[in-house]
Amino acid sequence: MAKAQKKYTGSSVFNTTPDAIQRKKYCRFKKNGIKYIDYKDANFLLKFVNDQGKILPRRLTGTSLKFQRKISQAVKRARHIAVLPFTGDMIK
């Protein structure tokens, strides 16, 4: 009797977690009905930057393109008015 061959899905090369554990990403702005992102709210914007101060990509946060652009603009404005630092080792 022949063994059933496992199909290559392509995602197992870079993904080490099983498919059952992964949760589907969603845009939190669309889900919660948020239409405006306040650039003066540093605590909220810190959720979208990493420890080095870089803006997290959509593929990690699940944010839609429209709101990713708004987040990017808000983080840049916050940096400009010195609410958020441009760089830093331990922002969080």
PDB file of N, CA and C in Angstrom:
ATOM      1  N   MET A   1       0.853  -1.171   0.000  1.00  0.00           N
ATOM      2  CA  MET A   1       0.000   0.000   0.000  1.00  0.00           C
ATOM      3  C   MET A   1       0.900   1.235   0.000  1.00  0.00           C
ATOM      4  N   ALA A   2       0.601   2.127  -0.848  1.00  0.00           N
ATOM      5  CA  ALA A   2       1.425   3.329  -0.999  1.00  0.00           C
ATOM      6  C   ALA A   2       1.053   4.357   0.062  1.00  0.00           C
ATOM      7  N   LYS A   3       2.050   5.068   0.520  1.00  0.00           N
ATOM      8  CA  LYS A   3       1.813   6.132   1.485  1.00  0.00           C
ATOM      9  C   LYS A   3       1.276   7.367   0.773  1.00  0.00           C
ATOM     10  N   ALA A   4       0.398   8.038   1.450  1.00  0.00           N
ATOM     11  CA  ALA A   4      -0.106   9.301   0.899  1.00  0.00           C
ATOM     12  C   ALA A   4       0.975  10.356   1.047  1.00  0.00           C
ATOM     13  N   GLN A   5       1.284  10.983  -0.053  1.00  0.00           N
ATOM     14  CA  GLN A   5       2.319  11.999  -0.006  1.00  0.00           C
ATOM     15  C   GLN A   5       1.745  13.302   0.528  1.00  0.00           C
ATOM     16  N   LYS A   6       2.532  13.971   1.336  1.00  0.00           N
ATOM     17  CA  LYS A   6       2.117  15.240   1.903  1.00  0.00           C
ATOM     18  C   LYS A   6       2.341  16.325   0.859  1.00  0.00           C
ATOM     19  N   LYS A   7       1.317  17.128   0.647  1.00  0.00           N
ATOM     20  CA  LYS A   7       1.425  18.189  -0.342  1.00  0.00           C
ATOM     21  C   LYS A   7       2.253  19.334   0.217  1.00  0.00           C
ATOM     22  N   TYR A   8       3.077  19.905  -0.614  1.00  0.00           N
ATOM     23  CA  TYR A   8       3.877  21.060  -0.226  1.00  0.00           C
ATOM     24  C   TYR A   8       3.008  22.305  -0.344  1.00  0.00           C
ATOM     25  N   THR A   9       2.834  23.003   0.746  1.00  0.00           N
ATOM     26  CA  THR A   9       1.994  24.194   0.734  1.00  0.00           C
ATOM     27  C   THR A   9       2.793  25.457   0.538  1.00  0.00           C
ATOM     28  N   GLY A  10       4.087  25.401   0.762  1.00  0.00           N
ATOM     29  CA  GLY A  10       4.920  26.580   0.588  1.00  0.00           C
ATOM     30  C   GLY A  10       5.020  27.432   1.827  1.00  0.00           C
ATOM     31  N   SER A  11       4.087  27.322   2.732  1.00  0.00           N
ATOM     32  CA  SER A  11       4.125  28.160   3.920  1.00  0.00           C
ATOM     33  C   SER A  11       4.950  27.526   5.031  1.00  0.00           C
ATOM     34  N   SER A  12       5.260  26.259   4.930  1.00  0.00           N
ATOM     35  CA  SER A  12       5.961  25.615   6.034  1.00  0.00           C
ATOM     36  C   SER A  12       7.448  25.922   6.044  1.00  0.00           C
ATOM     37  N   VAL A  13       7.957  26.528   4.984  1.00  0.00           N
ATOM     38  CA  VAL A  13       9.384  26.836   4.938  1.00  0.00           C
ATOM     39  C   VAL A  13       9.730  27.929   5.937  1.00  0.00           C
ATOM     40  N   PHE A  14       8.931  28.983   5.933  1.00  0.00           N
ATOM     41  CA  PHE A  14       9.243  30.111   6.803  1.00  0.00           C
ATOM     42  C   PHE A  14       8.396  30.132   8.073  1.00  0.00           C
ATOM     43  N   ASN A  15       7.334  29.391   8.082  1.00  0.00           N
ATOM     44  CA  ASN A  15       6.434  29.413   9.216  1.00  0.00           C
ATOM     45  C   ASN A  15       6.672  28.175  10.071  1.00  0.00           C
ATOM     46  N   THR A  16       7.033  28.381  11.312  1.00  0.00           N
ATOM     47  CA  THR A  16       7.336  27.261  12.178  1.00  0.00           C
ATOM     48  C   THR A  16       6.177  26.868  13.065  1.00  0.00           C
ATOM     49  N   THR A  17       5.107  27.682  13.107  1.00  0.00           N
ATOM     50  CA  THR A  17       3.973  27.351  13.952  1.00  0.00           C
ATOM     51  C   THR A  17       2.955  26.545  13.163  1.00  0.00           C
ATOM     52  N   PRO A  18       2.270  25.637  13.796  1.00  0.00           N
ATOM     53  CA  PRO A  18       1.247  24.858  13.094  1.00  0.00           C
ATOM     54  C   PRO A  18       0.093  25.731  12.633  1.00  0.00           C
ATOM     55  N   ASP A  19      -0.575  25.291  11.595  1.00  0.00           N
ATOM     56  CA  ASP A  19      -1.656  26.089  11.010  1.00  0.00           C
ATOM     57  C   ASP A  19      -2.831  26.254  11.961  1.00  0.00           C
ATOM     58  N   ALA A  20      -3.044  25.295  12.855  1.00  0.00           N
ATOM     59  CA  ALA A  20      -4.187  25.370  13.759  1.00  0.00           C
ATOM     60  C   ALA A  20      -4.026  26.490  14.780  1.00  0.00           C
ATOM     61  N   ILE A  21      -2.794  26.837  15.134  1.00  0.00           N
ATOM     62  CA  ILE A  21      -2.561  27.866  16.146  1.00  0.00           C
ATOM     63  C   ILE A  21      -2.682  29.264  15.558  1.00  0.00           C
ATOM     64  N   GLN A  22      -2.386  29.412  14.281  1.00  0.00           N
ATOM     65  CA  GLN A  22      -2.402  30.735  13.674  1.00  0.00           C
ATOM     66  C   GLN A  22      -3.811  31.309  13.681  1.00  0.00           C
ATOM     67  N   ARG A  23      -3.875  32.589  13.990  1.00  0.00           N
ATOM     68  CA  ARG A  23      -5.142  33.290  13.946  1.00  0.00           C
ATOM     69  C   ARG A  23      -5.183  34.161  12.700  1.00  0.00           C
ATOM     70  N   LYS A  24      -6.350  34.346  12.168  1.00  0.00           N
ATOM     71  CA  LYS A  24      -6.491  35.177  10.986  1.00  0.00           C
ATOM     72  C   LYS A  24      -6.301  36.636  11.388  1.00  0.00           C
ATOM     73  N   LYS A  25      -5.521  37.344  10.578  1.00  0.00           N
ATOM     74  CA  LYS A  25      -5.288  38.758  10.852  1.00  0.00           C
ATOM     75  C   LYS A  25      -6.483  39.569  10.392  1.00  0.00           C
ATOM     76  N   TYR A  26      -6.696  40.684  11.046  1.00  0.00           N
ATOM     77  CA  TYR A  26      -7.792  41.563  10.678  1.00  0.00           C
ATOM     78  C   TYR A  26      -7.358  42.993  10.916  1.00  0.00           C
ATOM     79  N   CYS A  27      -8.051  43.880  10.258  1.00  0.00           N
ATOM     80  CA  CYS A  27      -7.773  45.298  10.449  1.00  0.00           C
ATOM     81  C   CYS A  27      -8.567  45.768  11.658  1.00  0.00           C
ATOM     82  N   ARG A  28      -7.866  46.161  12.693  1.00  0.00           N
ATOM     83  CA  ARG A  28      -8.551  46.561  13.929  1.00  0.00           C
ATOM     84  C   ARG A  28      -9.314  47.860  13.762  1.00  0.00           C
ATOM     85  N   PHE A  29      -8.925  48.675  12.808  1.00  0.00           N
ATOM     86  CA  PHE A  29      -9.620  49.944  12.583  1.00  0.00           C
ATOM     87  C   PHE A  29     -10.980  49.710  11.929  1.00  0.00           C
ATOM     88  N   LYS A  30     -11.012  48.796  10.956  1.00  0.00           N
ATOM     89  CA  LYS A  30     -12.286  48.483  10.314  1.00  0.00           C
ATOM     90  C   LYS A  30     -13.219  47.769  11.278  1.00  0.00           C
ATOM     91  N   LYS A  31     -12.654  46.871  12.078  1.00  0.00           N
ATOM     92  CA  LYS A  31     -13.482  46.104  13.006  1.00  0.00           C
ATOM     93  C   LYS A  31     -14.101  46.990  14.077  1.00  0.00           C
ATOM     94  N   ASN A  32     -13.303  47.943  14.608  1.00  0.00           N
ATOM     95  CA  ASN A  32     -13.781  48.806  15.678  1.00  0.00           C
ATOM     96  C   ASN A  32     -14.403  50.108  15.181  1.00  0.00           C
ATOM     97  N   GLY A  33     -14.385  50.329  13.881  1.00  0.00           N
ATOM     98  CA  GLY A  33     -15.003  51.533  13.333  1.00  0.00           C
ATOM     99  C   GLY A  33     -14.211  52.795  13.581  1.00  0.00           C
ATOM    100  N   ILE A  34     -12.909  52.687  13.722  1.00  0.00           N
ATOM    101  CA  ILE A  34     -12.062  53.858  13.950  1.00  0.00           C
ATOM    102  C   ILE A  34     -11.799  54.518  12.602  1.00  0.00           C
ATOM    103  N   LYS A  35     -12.070  55.812  12.522  1.00  0.00           N
ATOM    104  CA  LYS A  35     -11.878  56.515  11.258  1.00  0.00           C
ATOM    105  C   LYS A  35     -10.727  57.509  11.313  1.00  0.00           C
ATOM    106  N   TYR A  36     -10.349  57.945  12.498  1.00  0.00           N
ATOM    107  CA  TYR A  36      -9.299  58.954  12.631  1.00  0.00           C
ATOM    108  C   TYR A  36      -8.225  58.433  13.570  1.00  0.00           C
ATOM    109  N   ILE A  37      -6.984  58.589  13.178  1.00  0.00           N
ATOM    110  CA  ILE A  37      -5.860  58.177  14.015  1.00  0.00           C
ATOM    111  C   ILE A  37      -5.183  59.438  14.532  1.00  0.00           C
ATOM    112  N   ASP A  38      -5.192  59.595  15.841  1.00  0.00           N
ATOM    113  CA  ASP A  38      -4.649  60.804  16.456  1.00  0.00           C
ATOM    114  C   ASP A  38      -3.130  60.679  16.568  1.00  0.00           C
ATOM    115  N   TYR A  39      -2.422  61.608  15.936  1.00  0.00           N
ATOM    116  CA  TYR A  39      -0.962  61.557  15.977  1.00  0.00           C
ATOM    117  C   TYR A  39      -0.402  62.024  17.308  1.00  0.00           C
ATOM    118  N   LYS A  40      -1.223  62.586  18.166  1.00  0.00           N
ATOM    119  CA  LYS A  40      -0.753  63.030  19.472  1.00  0.00           C
ATOM    120  C   LYS A  40      -0.891  61.945  20.541  1.00  0.00           C
ATOM    121  N   ASP A  41      -1.509  60.829  20.197  1.00  0.00           N
ATOM    122  CA  ASP A  41      -1.697  59.723  21.130  1.00  0.00           C
ATOM    123  C   ASP A  41      -0.515  58.752  21.004  1.00  0.00           C
ATOM    124  N   ALA A  42       0.520  59.020  21.765  1.00  0.00           N
ATOM    125  CA  ALA A  42       1.761  58.245  21.646  1.00  0.00           C
ATOM    126  C   ALA A  42       1.580  56.794  22.097  1.00  0.00           C
ATOM    127  N   ASN A  43       0.783  56.588  23.120  1.00  0.00           N
ATOM    128  CA  ASN A  43       0.598  55.211  23.611  1.00  0.00           C
ATOM    129  C   ASN A  43      -0.073  54.321  22.565  1.00  0.00           C
ATOM    130  N   PHE A  44      -0.992  54.879  21.803  1.00  0.00           N
ATOM    131  CA  PHE A  44      -1.640  54.105  20.748  1.00  0.00           C
ATOM    132  C   PHE A  44      -0.678  53.835  19.597  1.00  0.00           C
ATOM    133  N   LEU A  45       0.103  54.839  19.242  1.00  0.00           N
ATOM    134  CA  LEU A  45       1.026  54.690  18.113  1.00  0.00           C
ATOM    135  C   LEU A  45       2.174  53.740  18.437  1.00  0.00           C
ATOM    136  N   LEU A  46       2.486  53.571  19.714  1.00  0.00           N
ATOM    137  CA  LEU A  46       3.567  52.652  20.093  1.00  0.00           C
ATOM    138  C   LEU A  46       3.234  51.202  19.760  1.00  0.00           C
ATOM    139  N   LYS A  47       1.963  50.903  19.554  1.00  0.00           N
ATOM    140  CA  LYS A  47       1.561  49.543  19.177  1.00  0.00           C
ATOM    141  C   LYS A  47       1.999  49.210  17.766  1.00  0.00           C
ATOM    142  N   PHE A  48       2.304  50.226  16.968  1.00  0.00           N
ATOM    143  CA  PHE A  48       2.617  50.017  15.561  1.00  0.00           C
ATOM    144  C   PHE A  48       4.077  50.277  15.240  1.00  0.00           C
ATOM    145  N   VAL A  49       4.912  50.439  16.254  1.00  0.00           N
ATOM    146  CA  VAL A  49       6.355  50.571  16.029  1.00  0.00           C
ATOM    147  C   VAL A  49       7.061  49.500  16.839  1.00  0.00           C
ATOM    148  N   ASN A  50       8.225  49.090  16.345  1.00  0.00           N
ATOM    149  CA  ASN A  50       8.980  48.075  17.079  1.00  0.00           C
ATOM    150  C   ASN A  50       9.938  48.737  18.075  1.00  0.00           C
ATOM    151  N   ASP A  51      10.790  47.954  18.688  1.00  0.00           N
ATOM    152  CA  ASP A  51      11.691  48.471  19.712  1.00  0.00           C
ATOM    153  C   ASP A  51      12.689  49.477  19.169  1.00  0.00           C
ATOM    154  N   GLN A  52      12.992  49.348  17.892  1.00  0.00           N
ATOM    155  CA  GLN A  52      13.935  50.280  17.279  1.00  0.00           C
ATOM    156  C   GLN A  52      13.257  51.554  16.789  1.00  0.00           C
ATOM    157  N   GLY A  53      11.949  51.611  16.856  1.00  0.00           N
ATOM    158  CA  GLY A  53      11.222  52.788  16.404  1.00  0.00           C
ATOM    159  C   GLY A  53      10.737  52.701  14.982  1.00  0.00           C
ATOM    160  N   LYS A  54      10.909  51.551  14.348  1.00  0.00           N
ATOM    161  CA  LYS A  54      10.452  51.395  12.971  1.00  0.00           C
ATOM    162  C   LYS A  54       8.971  51.042  12.941  1.00  0.00           C
ATOM    163  N   ILE A  55       8.300  51.501  11.909  1.00  0.00           N
ATOM    164  CA  ILE A  55       6.873  51.210  11.735  1.00  0.00           C
ATOM    165  C   ILE A  55       6.722  49.755  11.323  1.00  0.00           C
ATOM    166  N   LEU A  56       5.832  49.035  12.001  1.00  0.00           N
ATOM    167  CA  LEU A  56       5.611  47.622  11.697  1.00  0.00           C
ATOM    168  C   LEU A  56       4.871  47.474  10.369  1.00  0.00           C
ATOM    169  N   PRO A  57       5.214  46.487   9.563  1.00  0.00           N
ATOM    170  CA  PRO A  57       4.556  46.318   8.273  1.00  0.00           C
ATOM    171  C   PRO A  57       3.154  45.721   8.407  1.00  0.00           C
ATOM    172  N   ARG A  58       2.383  45.852   7.347  1.00  0.00           N
ATOM    173  CA  ARG A  58       1.015  45.346   7.314  1.00  0.00           C
ATOM    174  C   ARG A  58       0.955  43.844   7.506  1.00  0.00           C
ATOM    175  N   ARG A  59       1.965  43.152   6.998  1.00  0.00           N
ATOM    176  CA  ARG A  59       1.928  41.700   7.081  1.00  0.00           C
ATOM    177  C   ARG A  59       2.041  41.220   8.530  1.00  0.00           C
ATOM    178  N   LEU A  60       2.523  42.034   9.419  1.00  0.00           N
ATOM    179  CA  LEU A  60       2.595  41.662  10.831  1.00  0.00           C
ATOM    180  C   LEU A  60       1.391  42.149  11.622  1.00  0.00           C
ATOM    181  N   THR A  61       0.894  43.339  11.311  1.00  0.00           N
ATOM    182  CA  THR A  61      -0.201  43.897  12.096  1.00  0.00           C
ATOM    183  C   THR A  61      -1.571  43.527  11.560  1.00  0.00           C
ATOM    184  N   GLY A  62      -1.666  43.229  10.260  1.00  0.00           N
ATOM    185  CA  GLY A  62      -2.947  42.910   9.664  1.00  0.00           C
ATOM    186  C   GLY A  62      -3.755  44.129   9.293  1.00  0.00           C
ATOM    187  N   THR A  63      -3.163  45.289   9.369  1.00  0.00           N
ATOM    188  CA  THR A  63      -3.869  46.524   9.057  1.00  0.00           C
ATOM    189  C   THR A  63      -4.092  46.650   7.548  1.00  0.00           C
ATOM    190  N   SER A  64      -5.212  47.225   7.177  1.00  0.00           N
ATOM    191  CA  SER A  64      -5.491  47.410   5.752  1.00  0.00           C
ATOM    192  C   SER A  64      -4.584  48.501   5.190  1.00  0.00           C
ATOM    193  N   LEU A  65      -4.492  48.540   3.879  1.00  0.00           N
ATOM    194  CA  LEU A  65      -3.606  49.504   3.224  1.00  0.00           C
ATOM    195  C   LEU A  65      -3.990  50.941   3.553  1.00  0.00           C
ATOM    196  N   LYS A  66      -5.276  51.213   3.556  1.00  0.00           N
ATOM    197  CA  LYS A  66      -5.771  52.564   3.838  1.00  0.00           C
ATOM    198  C   LYS A  66      -5.324  53.031   5.226  1.00  0.00           C
ATOM    199  N   PHE A  67      -5.469  52.169   6.224  1.00  0.00           N
ATOM    200  CA  PHE A  67      -5.117  52.571   7.575  1.00  0.00           C
ATOM    201  C   PHE A  67      -3.622  52.455   7.831  1.00  0.00           C
ATOM    202  N   GLN A  68      -2.941  51.614   7.088  1.00  0.00           N
ATOM    203  CA  GLN A  68      -1.489  51.567   7.226  1.00  0.00           C
ATOM    204  C   GLN A  68      -0.885  52.900   6.784  1.00  0.00           C
ATOM    205  N   ARG A  69      -1.424  53.466   5.737  1.00  0.00           N
ATOM    206  CA  ARG A  69      -0.961  54.783   5.283  1.00  0.00           C
ATOM    207  C   ARG A  69      -1.240  55.841   6.333  1.00  0.00           C
ATOM    208  N   LYS A  70      -2.424  55.768   6.963  1.00  0.00           N
ATOM    209  CA  LYS A  70      -2.765  56.743   8.002  1.00  0.00           C
ATOM    210  C   LYS A  70      -1.872  56.573   9.224  1.00  0.00           C
ATOM    211  N   ILE A  71      -1.565  55.334   9.585  1.00  0.00           N
ATOM    212  CA  ILE A  71      -0.667  55.085  10.708  1.00  0.00           C
ATOM    213  C   ILE A  71       0.719  55.630  10.402  1.00  0.00           C
ATOM    214  N   SER A  72       1.189  55.373   9.211  1.00  0.00           N
ATOM    215  CA  SER A  72       2.498  55.855   8.799  1.00  0.00           C
ATOM    216  C   SER A  72       2.569  57.373   8.892  1.00  0.00           C
ATOM    217  N   GLN A  73       1.536  58.030   8.403  1.00  0.00           N
ATOM    218  CA  GLN A  73       1.499  59.488   8.450  1.00  0.00           C
ATOM    219  C   GLN A  73       1.428  59.973   9.900  1.00  0.00           C
ATOM    220  N   ALA A  74       0.648  59.309  10.733  1.00  0.00           N
ATOM    221  CA  ALA A  74       0.519  59.718  12.131  1.00  0.00           C
ATOM    222  C   ALA A  74       1.834  59.527  12.896  1.00  0.00           C
ATOM    223  N   VAL A  75       2.527  58.424  12.646  1.00  0.00           N
ATOM    224  CA  VAL A  75       3.801  58.190  13.323  1.00  0.00           C
ATOM    225  C   VAL A  75       4.823  59.237  12.893  1.00  0.00           C
ATOM    226  N   LYS A  76       4.840  59.562  11.616  1.00  0.00           N
ATOM    227  CA  LYS A  76       5.781  60.571  11.122  1.00  0.00           C
ATOM    228  C   LYS A  76       5.470  61.946  11.704  1.00  0.00           C
ATOM    229  N   ARG A  77       4.204  62.278  11.825  1.00  0.00           N
ATOM    230  CA  ARG A  77       3.824  63.557  12.434  1.00  0.00           C
ATOM    231  C   ARG A  77       4.197  63.579  13.916  1.00  0.00           C
ATOM    232  N   ALA A  78       3.973  62.456  14.582  1.00  0.00           N
ATOM    233  CA  ALA A  78       4.315  62.377  16.010  1.00  0.00           C
ATOM    234  C   ALA A  78       5.818  62.503  16.214  1.00  0.00           C
ATOM    235  N   ARG A  79       6.593  61.924  15.328  1.00  0.00           N
ATOM    236  CA  ARG A  79       8.052  62.084  15.417  1.00  0.00           C
ATOM    237  C   ARG A  79       8.447  63.531  15.206  1.00  0.00           C
ATOM    238  N   HIS A  80       7.777  64.192  14.272  1.00  0.00           N
ATOM    239  CA  HIS A  80       8.126  65.575  13.940  1.00  0.00           C
ATOM    240  C   HIS A  80       7.854  66.513  15.115  1.00  0.00           C
ATOM    241  N   ILE A  81       6.787  66.277  15.857  1.00  0.00           N
ATOM    242  CA  ILE A  81       6.496  67.147  16.995  1.00  0.00           C
ATOM    243  C   ILE A  81       7.076  66.587  18.287  1.00  0.00           C
ATOM    244  N   ALA A  82       7.935  65.586  18.172  1.00  0.00           N
ATOM    245  CA  ALA A  82       8.685  65.018  19.293  1.00  0.00           C
ATOM    246  C   ALA A  82       7.812  64.285  20.307  1.00  0.00           C
ATOM    247  N   VAL A  83       6.685  63.758  19.863  1.00  0.00           N
ATOM    248  CA  VAL A  83       5.878  62.899  20.727  1.00  0.00           C
ATOM    249  C   VAL A  83       6.472  61.493  20.741  1.00  0.00           C
ATOM    250  N   LEU A  84       6.964  61.063  19.570  1.00  0.00           N
ATOM    251  CA  LEU A  84       7.659  59.780  19.455  1.00  0.00           C
ATOM    252  C   LEU A  84       9.099  60.042  19.034  1.00  0.00           C
ATOM    253  N   PRO A  85      10.039  59.267  19.543  1.00  0.00           N
ATOM    254  CA  PRO A  85      11.422  59.426  19.091  1.00  0.00           C
ATOM    255  C   PRO A  85      11.612  58.796  17.709  1.00  0.00           C
ATOM    256  N   PHE A  86      12.568  59.326  16.962  1.00  0.00           N
ATOM    257  CA  PHE A  86      12.860  58.760  15.646  1.00  0.00           C
ATOM    258  C   PHE A  86      13.500  57.383  15.792  1.00  0.00           C
ATOM    259  N   THR A  87      14.435  57.262  16.684  1.00  0.00           N
ATOM    260  CA  THR A  87      15.105  55.990  16.921  1.00  0.00           C
ATOM    261  C   THR A  87      15.248  55.784  18.416  1.00  0.00           C
ATOM    262  N   GLY A  88      15.565  54.582  18.779  1.00  0.00           N
ATOM    263  CA  GLY A  88      15.783  54.299  20.180  1.00  0.00           C
ATOM    264  C   GLY A  88      15.900  52.821  20.396  1.00  0.00           C
ATOM    265  N   ASP A  89      16.710  52.452  21.333  1.00  0.00           N
ATOM    266  CA  ASP A  89      16.887  51.033  21.583  1.00  0.00           C
ATOM    267  C   ASP A  89      15.751  50.458  22.399  1.00  0.00           C
ATOM    268  N   MET A  90      15.260  51.203  23.348  1.00  0.00           N
ATOM    269  CA  MET A  90      14.229  50.682  24.249  1.00  0.00           C
ATOM    270  C   MET A  90      13.058  51.657  24.302  1.00  0.00           C
ATOM    271  N   ILE A  91      12.332  51.789  23.201  1.00  0.00           N
ATOM    272  CA  ILE A  91      11.179  52.689  23.177  1.00  0.00           C
ATOM    273  C   ILE A  91      10.075  52.158  24.071  1.00  0.00           C
ATOM    274  N   LYS A  92       9.847  50.855  23.998  1.00  0.00           N
ATOM    275  CA  LYS A  92       8.734  50.263  24.757  1.00  0.00           C
ATOM    276  C   LYS A  92       9.157  49.829  26.127  1.00  0.00           C
TER     277      LYS A  92
END
